[in-house]
């Protein structure tokens, strides 16, 4: 039996927001520290940066999602059921020890995972769009990391990140389809990077073994080597889709160990670029 539990800092955020809304702007950081003071620093953030962005840049948006934060509710039972569904799809028999910590970020803060030995803490910002689908995707990432030995943090290679992204996306699609829910938010046709798949893949190739945060950030949140956002995510979706079409099921891909991942991603990209069916650049 897995140990999946939840914790939340939403009440603390609402107390901070209610207090800060009545105070002068220059007092907001002090009130943030007293009432909220999120205990973890997201990857890529400097100490205190989250607070500064919340009180300076995201502040005016919180009123629009206040009710969503106030009434956000995901029970431990539901989390356990989602983890169980993911484990069944991936044929994972490894024990999962997980705490999901729900918090409020800046609307730009991504979920992130902290690993301590075999315990994982998934920090999940509830204000983001498509939060239900994204939560399943992050739970899939945790299960995959536990099964494969891949790191959830920014100590991995870009190739490993691409593989993880693709596997979590396709696993989420299966979970949603089994539940009779729409996976429309995971459709890449609306993303700009889908206009030039061959160029995106070709420009990702030389960077697969990089582990520096600059590379991992630029190919996810920033603009990658081809000038698009989410190039690593899109490439991961293509790579896993290609491997599935080659007859390799998700559960087999999930068992691939971390030392093999970069080579498999590289071979898949070369194979994909040799195929002529991909969408060509639009004029």
Coordinates of C-alpha atoms in Angstrom, one line a residue:
X1 CA 0.0 0.0 0.0
X2 CA 1.4 3.4 -1.0
X3 CA 1.7 6.3 1.4
X4 CA 0.2 9.3 -0.5
X5 CA -1.0 12.2 1.7
X6 CA -1.7 15.9 1.2
X7 CA -1.0 19.1 2.9
X8 CA -1.9 22.7 2.0
X9 CA -0.9 26.3 2.5
X10 CA -4.0 27.7 1.0
X11 CA -5.5 28.9 4.3
X12 CA -2.2 30.6 5.1
X13 CA -2.3 32.3 1.7
X14 CA -5.8 33.5 2.1
X15 CA -4.9 35.0 5.5
X16 CA -1.9 36.7 4.0
X17 CA -4.0 38.1 1.1
X18 CA -6.9 39.3 3.3
X19 CA -4.4 41.1 5.6
X20 CA -2.3 42.5 2.8
X21 CA -5.4 43.8 0.9
X22 CA -6.1 46.2 3.8
X23 CA -2.5 47.3 4.2
X24 CA -0.2 49.7 2.2
X25 CA 1.7 48.2 -0.7
X26 CA 5.1 48.5 1.1
X27 CA 3.8 46.3 4.0
X28 CA 2.8 43.3 1.8
X29 CA 6.2 41.6 2.0
X30 CA 6.3 41.9 5.7
X31 CA 2.7 40.4 5.9
X32 CA 3.7 37.6 3.4
X33 CA 6.6 36.7 5.8
X34 CA 4.4 36.7 8.8
X35 CA 1.4 34.8 7.5
X36 CA 2.5 32.8 4.4
X37 CA 6.2 32.4 4.0
X38 CA 6.2 29.4 1.6
X39 CA 8.9 27.1 3.0
X40 CA 10.5 26.0 -0.3
X41 CA 12.3 27.9 -3.0
X42 CA 11.2 26.8 -6.5
X43 CA 13.9 25.7 -8.9
X44 CA 15.5 28.8 -10.6
X45 CA 14.3 31.2 -7.9
X46 CA 16.5 33.2 -5.7
X47 CA 15.7 33.4 -2.0
X48 CA 12.8 35.8 -1.5
X49 CA 12.0 36.0 -5.2
X50 CA 8.7 34.2 -4.9
X51 CA 7.5 36.7 -2.3
X52 CA 8.6 39.6 -4.4
X53 CA 6.8 38.3 -7.5
X54 CA 3.7 37.5 -5.6
X55 CA 3.3 41.0 -4.0
X56 CA 4.6 43.0 -7.0
X57 CA 3.6 41.2 -10.2
X58 CA 0.9 38.7 -9.5
X59 CA -1.0 40.6 -6.8
X60 CA -3.8 42.0 -9.1
X61 CA -4.6 38.6 -10.5
X62 CA -5.4 36.9 -7.1
X63 CA -8.9 38.4 -6.8
X64 CA -9.9 36.5 -10.0
X65 CA -8.9 33.1 -8.5
X66 CA -9.8 33.8 -4.9
X67 CA -12.8 31.5 -4.9
X68 CA -10.8 28.7 -6.7
X69 CA -8.1 28.9 -4.0
X70 CA -10.7 29.1 -1.2
X71 CA -12.7 26.0 -2.4
X72 CA -9.9 24.0 -3.9
X73 CA -10.3 20.5 -2.7
X74 CA -8.5 17.3 -3.5
X75 CA -8.8 14.5 -1.0
X76 CA -6.1 12.0 -0.1
X77 CA -8.4 9.3 -1.3
X78 CA -8.6 10.9 -4.8
X79 CA -4.8 11.3 -4.9
X80 CA -4.3 7.7 -4.0
X81 CA -6.8 6.6 -6.7
X82 CA -4.9 8.8 -9.3
X83 CA -1.5 7.3 -8.2
X84 CA -3.0 3.8 -8.4
X85 CA -4.3 4.4 -11.9
X86 CA -0.9 5.7 -13.0
X87 CA 0.9 2.7 -11.4
X88 CA -1.4 0.3 -13.2
X89 CA -0.8 1.9 -16.6
X90 CA 3.0 1.9 -16.0
X91 CA 3.0 -1.6 -14.4
X92 CA 4.7 0.0 -11.4
X93 CA 5.0 -2.2 -8.3
X94 CA 7.4 0.1 -6.4
X95 CA 6.2 1.6 -3.1
X96 CA 5.4 5.3 -3.5
X97 CA 5.9 7.6 -0.5
X98 CA 4.5 11.0 -1.5
X99 CA 3.3 14.2 0.1
X100 CA 1.4 16.7 -2.2
X101 CA 1.8 20.2 -0.9
X102 CA -0.8 22.6 -2.4
X103 CA 0.3 26.2 -2.4
X104 CA -0.3 29.5 -4.3
X105 CA 2.4 30.8 -6.6
X106 CA 2.6 33.6 -9.1
X107 CA 0.6 32.1 -12.0
X108 CA 4.0 31.5 -13.6
X109 CA 5.3 29.1 -10.9
X110 CA 5.5 25.6 -12.1
X111 CA 4.9 22.5 -9.9
X112 CA 8.1 21.1 -8.6
X113 CA 9.3 17.9 -6.8
X114 CA 11.6 17.6 -3.9
X115 CA 13.2 14.2 -3.3
X116 CA 14.6 13.1 0.0
X117 CA 15.9 9.6 -0.2
X118 CA 12.7 7.7 -1.3
X119 CA 10.2 10.3 -0.1
X120 CA 8.9 12.8 -2.6
X121 CA 7.2 16.1 -2.0
X122 CA 5.2 17.5 -4.9
X123 CA 4.7 21.2 -4.5
X124 CA 1.7 22.1 -6.6
X125 CA 0.4 25.7 -7.3
X126 CA -3.4 25.6 -7.4
X127 CA -3.9 28.9 -9.3
X128 CA -2.5 27.6 -12.6
X129 CA -4.8 26.7 -15.5
X130 CA -5.9 23.1 -16.2
X131 CA -4.9 22.3 -12.6
X132 CA -6.6 18.9 -12.6
X133 CA -4.8 17.6 -15.7
X134 CA -1.5 19.1 -14.6
X135 CA -1.8 17.4 -11.2
X136 CA -2.2 14.0 -12.9
X137 CA 0.8 14.8 -15.0
X138 CA 3.0 15.7 -12.0
X139 CA 1.8 12.5 -10.1
X140 CA 2.8 10.5 -13.2
X141 CA 6.2 12.2 -13.1
X142 CA 6.7 11.1 -9.4
X143 CA 5.7 7.5 -10.2
X144 CA 8.0 7.4 -13.2
X145 CA 10.9 8.8 -11.2
X146 CA 10.4 6.3 -8.4
X147 CA 10.2 3.4 -10.9
X148 CA 13.2 4.4 -13.2
X149 CA 15.6 6.1 -10.8
X150 CA 15.5 9.4 -12.8
X151 CA 15.9 12.6 -10.8
X152 CA 12.8 14.9 -10.6
X153 CA 15.1 17.9 -10.1
X154 CA 17.3 20.0 -12.3
X155 CA 20.2 17.6 -11.9
X156 CA 19.1 15.6 -14.9
X157 CA 20.2 15.9 -18.5
X158 CA 18.0 17.7 -21.1
X159 CA 17.5 14.3 -22.7
X160 CA 16.1 12.9 -19.5
X161 CA 13.8 15.9 -19.0
X162 CA 12.5 15.4 -22.6
X163 CA 11.8 11.7 -21.9
X164 CA 10.1 12.5 -18.6
X165 CA 7.9 15.2 -20.1
X166 CA 6.8 12.9 -22.9
X167 CA 6.1 10.0 -20.7
X168 CA 4.1 12.0 -18.2
X169 CA 2.0 13.6 -20.9
X170 CA 1.1 10.3 -22.6
X171 CA 0.4 8.7 -19.2
X172 CA -1.9 11.5 -18.3
X173 CA -3.7 11.1 -21.6
X174 CA -4.4 7.5 -20.8
X175 CA -5.5 8.3 -17.3
X176 CA -8.0 10.9 -18.6
X177 CA -9.3 8.6 -21.4
X178 CA -9.8 5.8 -18.9
X179 CA -11.8 8.2 -16.7
X180 CA -13.9 9.5 -19.7
X181 CA -12.3 12.9 -19.4
X182 CA -11.0 15.2 -22.2
X183 CA -7.3 15.5 -22.8
X184 CA -7.8 18.6 -25.0
X185 CA -5.4 20.7 -22.8
X186 CA -2.6 18.3 -23.9
X187 CA -3.1 18.9 -27.6
X188 CA 0.0 20.4 -29.1
X189 CA -1.6 21.6 -32.3
X190 CA -2.2 25.1 -30.8
X191 CA 1.4 25.5 -29.7
X192 CA 3.7 27.6 -31.9
X193 CA 6.6 25.0 -31.7
X194 CA 4.4 22.5 -33.5
X195 CA 4.8 24.5 -36.7
X196 CA 8.4 23.4 -37.2
X197 CA 8.8 20.0 -35.6
X198 CA 11.9 19.0 -37.7
X199 CA 13.7 22.3 -36.9
X200 CA 12.9 22.0 -33.2
X201 CA 14.2 18.5 -33.0
X202 CA 17.3 19.2 -35.0
X203 CA 18.2 22.1 -32.8
X204 CA 17.5 20.2 -29.6
X205 CA 19.8 17.3 -30.5
X206 CA 23.2 19.0 -29.7
X207 CA 22.0 19.9 -26.2
X208 CA 20.7 16.5 -25.0
X209 CA 23.5 15.9 -22.5
X210 CA 23.5 19.4 -20.9
X211 CA 22.6 19.5 -17.2
X212 CA 22.9 23.3 -16.6
X213 CA 19.8 25.1 -15.4
X214 CA 20.1 27.6 -18.2
X215 CA 19.5 24.9 -20.8
X216 CA 16.8 23.1 -18.9
X217 CA 15.0 26.4 -18.4
X218 CA 15.4 27.7 -22.0
X219 CA 13.9 24.6 -23.5
X220 CA 10.8 24.6 -21.1
X221 CA 9.9 28.0 -19.8
X222 CA 12.1 30.1 -22.0
X223 CA 12.6 30.1 -25.7
X224 CA 14.7 27.2 -26.9
X225 CA 17.2 26.9 -29.7
X226 CA 14.5 27.4 -32.3
X227 CA 12.9 30.4 -30.6
X228 CA 9.8 28.7 -29.2
X229 CA 8.5 28.0 -25.7
X230 CA 8.1 24.5 -24.4
X231 CA 10.4 22.9 -27.0
X232 CA 11.5 20.2 -24.6
X233 CA 7.9 19.4 -23.7
X234 CA 6.8 19.2 -27.3
X235 CA 9.9 17.1 -28.3
X236 CA 9.1 14.7 -25.4
X237 CA 5.6 14.3 -26.6
X238 CA 6.9 13.5 -30.1
X239 CA 9.5 11.1 -28.9
X240 CA 7.2 9.0 -26.7
X241 CA 4.5 9.0 -29.4
X242 CA 7.1 7.7 -31.9
X243 CA 8.2 4.9 -29.5
X244 CA 4.6 3.9 -28.9
X245 CA 4.0 3.7 -32.6
X246 CA 7.1 1.5 -32.8
X247 CA 5.3 -1.0 -30.6
X248 CA 6.9 -0.1 -27.2
X249 CA 4.1 0.3 -24.6
X250 CA 4.2 2.9 -21.9
X251 CA 5.0 0.4 -19.1
X252 CA 8.0 -0.8 -21.0
X253 CA 9.3 2.8 -21.6
X254 CA 8.7 3.6 -17.9
X255 CA 11.1 0.9 -16.9
X256 CA 14.0 2.3 -18.9
X257 CA 16.8 3.2 -16.5
X258 CA 18.3 6.7 -16.5
X259 CA 21.7 5.7 -18.1
X260 CA 19.9 4.6 -21.2
X261 CA 17.5 7.5 -21.7
X262 CA 19.8 10.0 -23.5
X263 CA 20.7 7.4 -26.2
X264 CA 17.1 6.3 -26.7
X265 CA 15.9 10.0 -27.1
X266 CA 18.7 10.7 -29.5
X267 CA 17.9 7.6 -31.7
X268 CA 14.2 8.4 -31.6
X269 CA 14.9 12.0 -32.8
X270 CA 17.1 10.9 -35.6
X271 CA 14.5 8.4 -36.7
X272 CA 11.7 11.0 -36.6
X273 CA 13.7 13.5 -38.6
X274 CA 14.3 10.8 -41.3
X275 CA 10.5 10.5 -41.8
X276 CA 8.8 12.8 -44.2
X277 CA 5.3 12.9 -42.7
X278 CA 5.9 15.6 -40.1
X279 CA 4.4 19.0 -40.7
X280 CA 6.7 21.3 -42.7
X281 CA 7.4 24.9 -41.8
X282 CA 4.5 27.2 -42.6
X283 CA 5.0 30.2 -44.8

